[in-house]
Short mmCIF file of C-alpha atoms and ligand atoms in Angstrom, two decimals:
data_model
loop_
_atom_site.label_atom_id
_atom_site.label_comp_id
_atom_site.label_asym_id
_atom_site.label_seq_id
_atom_site.Cartn_x
_atom_site.Cartn_y
_atom_site.Cartn_z
CA VAL A 1 103.48 127.37 118.50
CA THR A 2 106.12 130.36 117.59
CA VAL A 3 108.81 129.17 115.30
CA GLU A 4 112.39 130.53 116.40
CA ARG A 5 114.90 127.80 114.34
CA LEU A 6 113.85 125.08 111.97
CA GLU A 7 116.75 122.75 111.09
CA LEU A 8 117.20 119.84 108.77
CA VAL A 9 118.98 117.20 110.85
CA ARG A 10 120.77 114.03 108.71
CA VAL A 11 122.29 111.17 110.59
CA SER A 12 122.95 107.90 109.20
CA LEU A 13 122.56 104.45 111.02
CA PRO A 14 123.68 100.89 110.02
CA LEU A 15 120.83 98.54 110.19
CA VAL A 16 121.78 95.10 111.97
CA THR A 17 120.79 93.30 108.43
CA PRO A 18 121.09 94.85 105.14
CA PHE A 19 117.53 94.75 103.84
CA ARG A 20 116.83 93.32 100.33
CA THR A 21 113.41 94.10 98.76
CA SER A 22 112.43 94.08 94.57
CA PHE A 23 113.56 97.84 94.44
CA GLY A 24 117.52 97.15 96.17
CA VAL A 25 119.41 96.83 98.96
CA GLN A 26 119.54 99.28 102.25
CA HIS A 27 122.58 98.96 104.45
CA GLU A 28 121.85 101.80 106.45
CA ARG A 29 119.29 104.23 107.06
CA ASP A 30 120.52 107.32 106.47
CA ALA A 31 118.01 109.68 108.27
CA LEU A 32 116.51 113.03 107.63
CA LEU A 33 115.24 114.84 110.70
CA VAL A 34 113.34 118.39 111.04
CA HIS A 35 114.01 119.99 114.23
CA VAL A 36 111.72 122.57 115.34
CA ARG A 37 112.49 124.74 118.15
CA ALA A 38 109.38 127.05 119.33
CA ARG A 39 109.21 129.59 121.82
CA GLU A 40 106.81 127.14 123.66
CA ALA A 41 109.04 123.25 122.72
CA GLN A 42 110.82 121.50 120.61
CA GLY A 43 109.54 119.12 117.95
CA TRP A 44 110.70 116.04 115.82
CA GLY A 45 109.73 115.01 112.73
CA GLU A 46 111.49 112.17 110.51
CA CYS A 47 111.29 112.26 106.88
CA VAL A 48 111.39 108.54 105.59
CA THR A 49 112.50 108.68 102.39
CA PRO A 50 115.31 106.15 100.99
CA ALA A 51 118.75 107.17 99.68
CA ALA A 52 117.26 106.78 96.03
CA PRO A 53 113.89 107.18 93.95
CA VAL A 54 113.28 103.36 93.72
CA TYR A 55 109.99 103.01 96.27
CA SER A 56 107.95 106.18 95.17
CA GLU A 57 109.45 109.16 93.52
CA GLU A 58 110.85 110.89 96.53
CA TYR A 59 115.01 110.52 97.86
CA THR A 60 116.38 111.96 100.96
CA GLY A 61 118.89 114.20 98.89
CA GLY A 62 115.46 115.76 96.84
CA ALA A 63 113.42 115.93 100.11
CA ALA A 64 116.13 117.84 101.59
CA HIS A 65 116.23 120.50 98.38
CA VAL A 66 112.16 120.81 98.57
CA LEU A 67 112.44 121.35 102.25
CA GLU A 68 115.24 124.11 102.18
CA HIS A 69 114.35 125.38 98.67
CA GLN A 70 110.20 124.92 98.60
CA LEU A 71 108.35 124.09 101.47
CA VAL A 72 109.59 126.08 104.12
CA PRO A 73 109.91 129.41 102.46
CA ARG A 74 106.16 128.76 102.13
CA LEU A 75 105.27 127.63 105.60
CA LEU A 76 107.07 130.62 107.93
CA ALA A 77 104.67 133.76 107.83
CA PRO A 78 105.83 136.80 109.46
CA GLY A 79 105.66 136.14 112.96
CA ARG A 80 106.32 132.57 112.65
CA THR A 81 103.12 131.34 114.35
CA LEU A 82 102.27 128.24 113.05
CA ARG A 83 100.01 125.55 113.84
CA ALA A 84 100.62 122.02 112.51
CA GLU A 85 96.80 122.05 111.00
CA ASP A 86 98.42 125.31 108.71
CA VAL A 87 100.76 123.16 107.38
CA GLY A 88 98.70 121.22 105.03
CA LEU A 89 96.72 124.72 103.82
CA ARG A 90 100.03 126.54 103.12
CA LEU A 91 101.66 123.88 101.13
CA ALA A 92 98.36 122.84 99.13
CA GLY A 93 99.85 124.89 95.94
CA VAL A 94 102.94 121.99 95.88
CA ARG A 95 102.43 118.86 94.45
CA GLY A 96 103.53 116.05 95.81
CA HIS A 97 106.59 115.70 98.18
CA ARG A 98 104.20 113.73 100.61
CA MET A 99 107.43 112.74 102.74
CA ALA A 100 109.09 115.82 102.97
CA ARG A 101 105.64 117.90 104.08
CA ALA A 102 104.70 114.79 106.57
CA ALA A 103 108.52 115.66 108.63
CA LEU A 104 107.25 119.40 108.61
CA GLU A 105 103.73 118.48 109.84
CA SER A 106 104.41 115.98 112.59
CA ALA A 107 107.73 117.86 114.11
CA LEU A 108 105.27 120.67 114.35
CA LEU A 109 102.49 118.80 116.05
CA ASP A 110 104.52 117.24 118.24
CA ALA A 111 105.73 120.12 118.81
CA GLN A 112 102.78 121.63 119.80
CA LEU A 113 101.48 118.90 121.84
CA ARG A 114 104.75 119.11 124.01
CA ALA A 115 103.52 122.62 124.32
CA ALA A 116 99.84 122.00 125.49
CA GLY A 117 101.49 118.78 127.52
CA ARG A 118 99.71 116.00 125.44
CA SER A 119 100.55 112.56 124.08
CA LEU A 120 99.95 112.30 120.11
CA ALA A 121 98.21 109.12 121.02
CA VAL A 122 95.49 110.27 122.52
CA HIS A 123 95.46 113.98 120.41
CA LEU A 124 94.87 110.98 117.52
CA GLY A 125 91.87 108.81 119.71
CA ALA A 126 93.93 105.72 120.42
CA THR A 127 92.07 102.85 121.56
CA ARG A 128 95.29 100.71 122.65
CA ASP A 129 98.06 101.13 125.31
CA ARG A 130 100.26 98.99 123.24
CA VAL A 131 100.33 97.83 119.50
CA ALA A 132 101.29 94.33 118.11
CA ALA A 133 103.92 93.92 116.10
CA GLY A 134 104.77 92.21 113.06
CA VAL A 135 108.24 92.21 110.85
CA SER A 136 108.85 92.44 107.79
CA VAL A 137 111.82 90.48 106.54
CA GLY A 138 114.06 90.75 103.53
CA ILE A 139 115.64 88.94 100.84
CA PRO A 140 118.52 87.60 102.25
CA ASP A 141 122.07 87.36 100.34
CA GLY A 142 121.90 83.74 101.69
CA GLY A 143 118.60 82.47 100.29
CA ILE A 144 115.95 79.86 101.67
CA PRO A 145 118.67 78.32 104.59
CA GLU A 146 119.09 82.43 106.00
CA LEU A 147 115.61 82.87 105.46
CA LEU A 148 114.32 80.20 107.90
CA GLU A 149 116.59 80.97 110.18
CA GLN A 150 115.90 84.93 110.17
CA VAL A 151 112.27 83.83 110.46
CA GLU A 152 112.41 81.67 113.49
CA GLY A 153 114.55 84.09 115.31
CA TYR A 154 111.81 86.68 115.08
CA LEU A 155 109.47 84.03 116.16
CA ASP A 156 111.48 83.27 119.10
CA ALA A 157 111.41 87.16 119.68
CA GLY A 158 107.71 87.14 119.58
CA TYR A 159 106.09 88.87 116.66
CA VAL A 160 103.32 87.79 115.69
CA ARG A 161 103.24 87.94 112.19
CA VAL A 162 105.82 87.88 109.47
CA LYS A 163 106.01 89.56 106.34
CA ALA A 164 108.30 88.56 103.59
CA LYS A 165 109.70 90.68 100.58
CA VAL A 166 109.03 88.55 97.37
CA ALA A 167 110.80 89.47 94.09
CA ARG A 168 110.87 88.01 90.59
CA GLY A 169 112.63 84.55 91.00
CA SER A 170 112.40 84.60 94.93
CA ASP A 171 108.85 84.34 95.56
CA VAL A 172 107.36 80.97 95.21
CA ALA A 173 109.91 78.58 96.84
CA PRO A 174 111.02 80.61 99.50
CA MET A 175 107.31 81.40 100.65
CA GLN A 176 106.69 77.34 100.21
CA ALA A 177 110.04 76.89 102.34
CA LEU A 178 108.62 79.42 104.91
CA ARG A 179 105.24 76.83 104.91
CA THR A 180 107.07 73.65 105.57
CA ARG A 181 109.02 74.49 107.74
CA PHE A 182 106.58 76.51 110.34
CA GLY A 183 103.36 75.02 108.85
CA ALA A 184 99.72 76.57 107.88
CA ARG A 185 99.71 78.47 111.25
CA LEU A 186 102.75 80.77 110.63
CA ARG A 187 100.79 84.01 110.50
CA LEU A 188 102.92 84.98 107.09
CA GLN A 189 102.24 87.54 104.48
CA VAL A 190 104.49 88.97 101.11
CA ASP A 191 105.14 92.11 100.20
CA ALA A 192 106.28 92.63 96.32
CA ASN A 193 106.74 96.29 96.27
CA ALA A 194 105.44 96.38 92.70
CA GLY A 195 108.13 94.33 91.46
CA TYR A 196 106.01 92.24 89.07
CA ASP A 197 104.19 93.08 85.72
CA PRO A 198 100.77 92.40 85.46
CA ASP A 199 101.14 91.62 81.60
CA THR A 200 103.71 89.21 81.88
CA PRO A 201 102.75 85.84 81.76
CA ALA A 202 105.36 84.02 84.05
CA ASP A 203 104.91 87.39 87.07
CA VAL A 204 100.96 86.37 87.29
CA ALA A 205 101.94 82.58 87.39
CA ALA A 206 104.41 83.27 90.19
CA LEU A 207 101.56 85.43 92.09
CA ASP A 208 98.86 82.85 91.03
CA ALA A 209 101.10 79.90 93.24
CA LEU A 210 101.41 82.34 95.78
CA ASP A 211 98.08 82.27 96.07
CA GLU A 212 97.53 78.79 96.99
CA LEU A 213 99.70 79.47 99.83
CA GLY A 214 97.56 80.59 102.96
CA LEU A 215 98.99 84.15 103.14
CA LEU A 216 97.53 86.99 104.80
CA GLN A 217 97.62 89.52 102.23
CA ILE A 218 99.68 90.13 98.94
CA GLU A 219 101.19 93.59 99.13
CA GLN A 220 101.49 96.02 96.33
CA PRO A 221 102.26 93.01 93.61
CA PHE A 222 102.15 95.95 90.86
CA ALA A 223 103.29 99.26 89.86
CA PRO A 224 101.58 102.23 92.17
CA ASP A 225 99.35 103.59 89.18
CA ARG A 226 98.10 100.49 87.98
CA LEU A 227 94.88 100.49 90.28
CA LEU A 228 92.76 98.73 86.89
CA ALA A 229 95.70 95.53 86.79
CA HIS A 230 95.32 95.46 90.68
CA ALA A 231 91.40 94.89 90.54
CA ALA A 232 91.03 92.40 87.83
CA HIS A 233 93.67 89.98 89.88
CA ALA A 234 92.23 90.71 93.55
CA ALA A 235 88.90 89.55 91.93
CA ARG A 236 90.20 85.92 90.82
CA TRP A 237 92.63 85.77 93.73
CA ARG A 238 91.27 84.50 97.29
CA THR A 239 94.58 86.22 98.74
CA PRO A 240 93.47 89.77 99.76
CA VAL A 241 95.58 92.14 98.32
CA CYS A 242 97.12 95.32 100.39
CA LEU A 243 97.69 98.39 98.58
CA ASP A 244 101.05 100.18 99.63
CA GLU A 245 102.88 102.35 97.19
CA SER A 246 99.56 103.04 95.46
CA ILE A 247 98.09 104.66 98.25
CA THR A 248 99.72 108.58 98.43
CA ASP A 249 96.26 110.05 100.23
CA ALA A 250 92.55 109.80 101.33
CA ALA A 251 91.20 110.31 97.64
CA ARG A 252 93.32 107.58 95.99
CA ALA A 253 92.49 105.63 99.00
CA VAL A 254 88.65 105.93 98.34
CA GLU A 255 89.21 105.28 94.80
CA ALA A 256 91.36 102.13 95.07
CA LEU A 257 88.60 100.92 97.25
CA ALA A 258 85.73 101.86 95.16
CA LEU A 259 87.37 99.90 91.83
CA ARG A 260 88.09 96.98 94.52
CA ALA A 261 91.98 96.69 93.43
CA CYS A 262 92.62 95.99 97.48
CA ARG A 263 90.69 94.55 100.37
CA ILE A 264 93.20 96.23 103.17
CA VAL A 265 95.70 99.15 103.31
CA ASN A 266 98.83 99.94 104.33
CA VAL A 267 98.63 103.36 105.83
CA LYS A 268 102.18 105.12 106.42
CA PRO A 269 102.09 108.74 107.96
CA GLY A 270 105.16 109.65 106.16
CA ARG A 271 104.08 107.98 102.89
CA VAL A 272 101.11 110.08 102.42
CA GLY A 273 101.96 113.30 104.25
CA GLY A 274 101.50 113.28 107.51
CA PRO A 275 99.60 112.67 110.71
CA PHE A 276 96.27 114.45 109.71
CA GLU A 277 96.12 112.55 105.75
CA THR A 278 96.39 109.57 108.20
CA VAL A 279 93.55 110.03 110.12
CA ARG A 280 91.72 110.69 106.91
CA ILE A 281 92.82 107.13 105.49
CA HIS A 282 91.49 105.89 108.56
CA ASP A 283 88.37 107.22 108.33
CA ALA A 284 87.52 106.51 104.99
CA CYS A 285 88.45 103.07 105.71
CA ARG A 286 86.54 102.63 108.63
CA ASP A 287 83.44 103.86 106.90
CA ARG A 288 83.80 101.28 104.46
CA GLY A 289 84.79 98.29 106.63
CA ILE A 290 88.30 98.18 105.41
CA PRO A 291 91.14 97.23 107.97
CA VAL A 292 94.38 99.32 107.73
CA TRP A 293 97.44 98.36 109.62
CA CYS A 294 100.60 100.58 110.14
CA GLY A 295 103.60 100.32 107.78
CA GLY A 296 107.25 101.19 108.11
CA MET A 297 110.23 102.66 106.19
CA LEU A 298 112.73 101.67 108.37
CA GLU A 299 112.35 104.67 110.53
CA THR A 300 114.63 105.74 113.30
CA GLY A 301 112.77 106.00 116.93
CA ILE A 302 111.49 109.47 115.75
CA GLY A 303 109.55 108.08 112.62
CA ARG A 304 108.55 105.22 114.33
CA ALA A 305 106.83 107.03 117.29
CA LEU A 306 104.53 108.57 115.40
CA ASN A 307 103.59 105.10 114.10
CA VAL A 308 103.48 103.46 116.91
CA ALA A 309 101.03 106.41 118.27
CA VAL A 310 99.02 105.56 114.90
CA ALA A 311 98.50 102.17 114.97
CA ALA A 312 96.85 102.39 118.59
CA MET A 313 93.93 103.87 116.71
CA PRO A 314 90.68 102.23 116.42
CA GLY A 315 90.86 101.01 112.89
CA PHE A 316 94.51 99.80 112.56
CA GLU A 317 92.84 95.95 113.19
CA LEU A 318 96.29 94.38 112.03
CA PRO A 319 99.55 93.96 113.58
CA GLY A 320 101.86 96.34 111.31
CA ASP A 321 105.63 96.79 110.47
CA THR A 322 106.27 98.42 113.53
CA SER A 323 108.93 96.49 114.92
CA ALA A 324 111.37 97.28 117.65
CA SER A 325 114.56 99.34 117.73
CA ASP A 326 116.65 96.07 117.82
CA ARG A 327 115.43 94.28 114.75
CA TYR A 328 116.92 97.94 112.55
CA PHE A 329 119.56 99.27 115.17
CA ARG A 330 122.10 97.98 117.47
CA GLU A 331 121.55 101.51 119.14
CA ASP A 332 118.42 103.68 118.02
CA LEU A 333 118.38 106.98 117.34
CA THR A 334 115.60 107.56 120.46
CA ASP A 335 114.88 105.57 123.73
CA PRO A 336 114.38 102.08 122.00
CA PHE A 337 111.36 100.67 121.39
CA VAL A 338 111.01 97.46 122.88
CA LEU A 339 109.10 93.93 122.22
CA VAL A 340 107.10 92.78 124.80
CA ASP A 341 104.75 89.85 124.53
CA GLY A 342 104.52 90.63 121.06
CA HIS A 343 103.75 94.44 121.68
CA LEU A 344 105.15 98.03 121.96
CA ALA A 345 103.89 100.03 124.46
CA VAL A 346 102.58 103.09 122.79
CA PRO A 347 104.48 105.85 124.20
CA THR A 348 102.39 108.26 126.98
CA THR A 349 104.51 111.25 127.63
CA PRO A 350 103.76 114.51 125.40
CA GLY A 351 103.91 114.74 121.88
CA ILE A 352 105.76 111.47 120.08
CA GLY A 353 107.31 110.46 123.47
CA ARG A 354 110.66 110.49 121.91
CA GLU A 355 113.31 112.37 121.18
CA PRO A 356 117.13 112.05 119.74
CA ARG A 357 119.98 111.07 121.83
CA ASP A 358 122.66 113.59 122.51
CA GLU A 359 125.26 110.84 121.48
CA VAL A 360 124.06 110.11 118.20
CA LEU A 361 122.99 113.21 117.41
CA ALA A 362 126.56 114.48 117.90
CA THR A 363 127.42 112.75 114.66
CA ALA A 364 124.61 114.49 112.62
CA THR A 365 124.74 117.01 110.13
CA ARG A 366 122.69 120.09 110.58
CA LEU A 367 121.54 122.62 107.56
CA PRO A 368 119.64 125.52 109.40
CA LEU A 369 116.59 126.66 107.70
CA ALA A 370 115.00 129.51 109.32
CA GLY A 371 115.95 131.62 112.60
O1 OSB B 401 107.02 98.61 101.65
O2 OSB B 401 106.66 98.04 103.39
C1 OSB B 401 107.23 98.16 102.83
C2 OSB B 401 111.26 99.26 103.85
C3 OSB B 401 111.56 100.38 102.93
C4 OSB B 401 110.36 100.69 101.99
C5 OSB B 401 109.35 100.03 101.81
C6 OSB B 401 108.72 99.16 102.59
C7 OSB B 401 109.34 98.69 103.94
C8 OSB B 401 109.46 97.48 105.03
C9 OSB B 401 109.67 97.42 106.09
O3 OSB B 401 108.37 96.66 104.32
C10 OSB B 401 108.80 98.15 106.97
C11 OSB B 401 109.74 98.46 108.69
O4 OSB B 401 109.83 97.23 109.28
O5 OSB B 401 109.79 99.71 108.78
MG1 MG B 402 105.22 97.77 101.45
#
């Protein structure tokens, strides 16, 4: 497409419930969006960064800075024609900042596909028209009683599996309580967000106890760069280890699998640098018989639309954290994603199939970068 204007748009949406993980608590989603206005069509991409560098090195203020001062200047050549497929090459000299890159690449791809009248799901080779929805449940301030109440609500709503956040001191007892209350048939997995230390005996003991609870997966117990520690413990546990933070790109996924650091991969388009790297991870895992699922970062409807299209690809065999809009927000930035029979419908209109609603955009802050 021929880029006429490129803008960063920042909008804050309150979460319906605070979201606590081993790395902190979040009360709102301070979303950073890339808006591309091209001659042919416009496009939107969401940067999935949290407000602070606590999940990975990236955070929203840093992403806005690197987009403005490093990425966009390298991207826009004279003439300003640009394909989403060129973003990776033009930014090849920059290390890291994958969440910021992903926002650019997905905004351009959205514009390009809108111009072509083609949906993102079709473009990615999706084989499903709806995707099974799991839900990621934070550590509630109200302890075990509140956790049981929240999980009951999500099961009543139809979510097909539950992922509970765990952290030191909030792990074995609450998961045992979930088993006692909902039984062995509850499809339950945990996510530690790298909160445990493989060299601390009490941490390993807690994880060993979780391994007895019939969980579907244990996600990212240790720090992102500790692939060998993950491999050592994965070999002892019956519960499959899934990696999230560790998997920064397809090459790292291949290394993690070669080391047997995990048996399942959580793929987040935002974390890995965009839709094209997502496809490479999907293909590498598929070649090796490794199931993947689509994670999330509390995205608004813009990032969620990308995730839902990705989750419709054939290798996404496990239910993801792609929950309905009302699990996060009273009012989403876009038309909502709605849970029907435990599934979300995959958008079929051109591009990502969603755009911000004018009422919410009216509250946004804009920073023009080009045009
Ligand atoms: O580790 O998967 C994670 C949210 C923010 C940052 C990291 C994670 C999460 C979630 C929620 O688990 C996923 C979602 O519902 O979007
Ligand atoms: Mg995770």
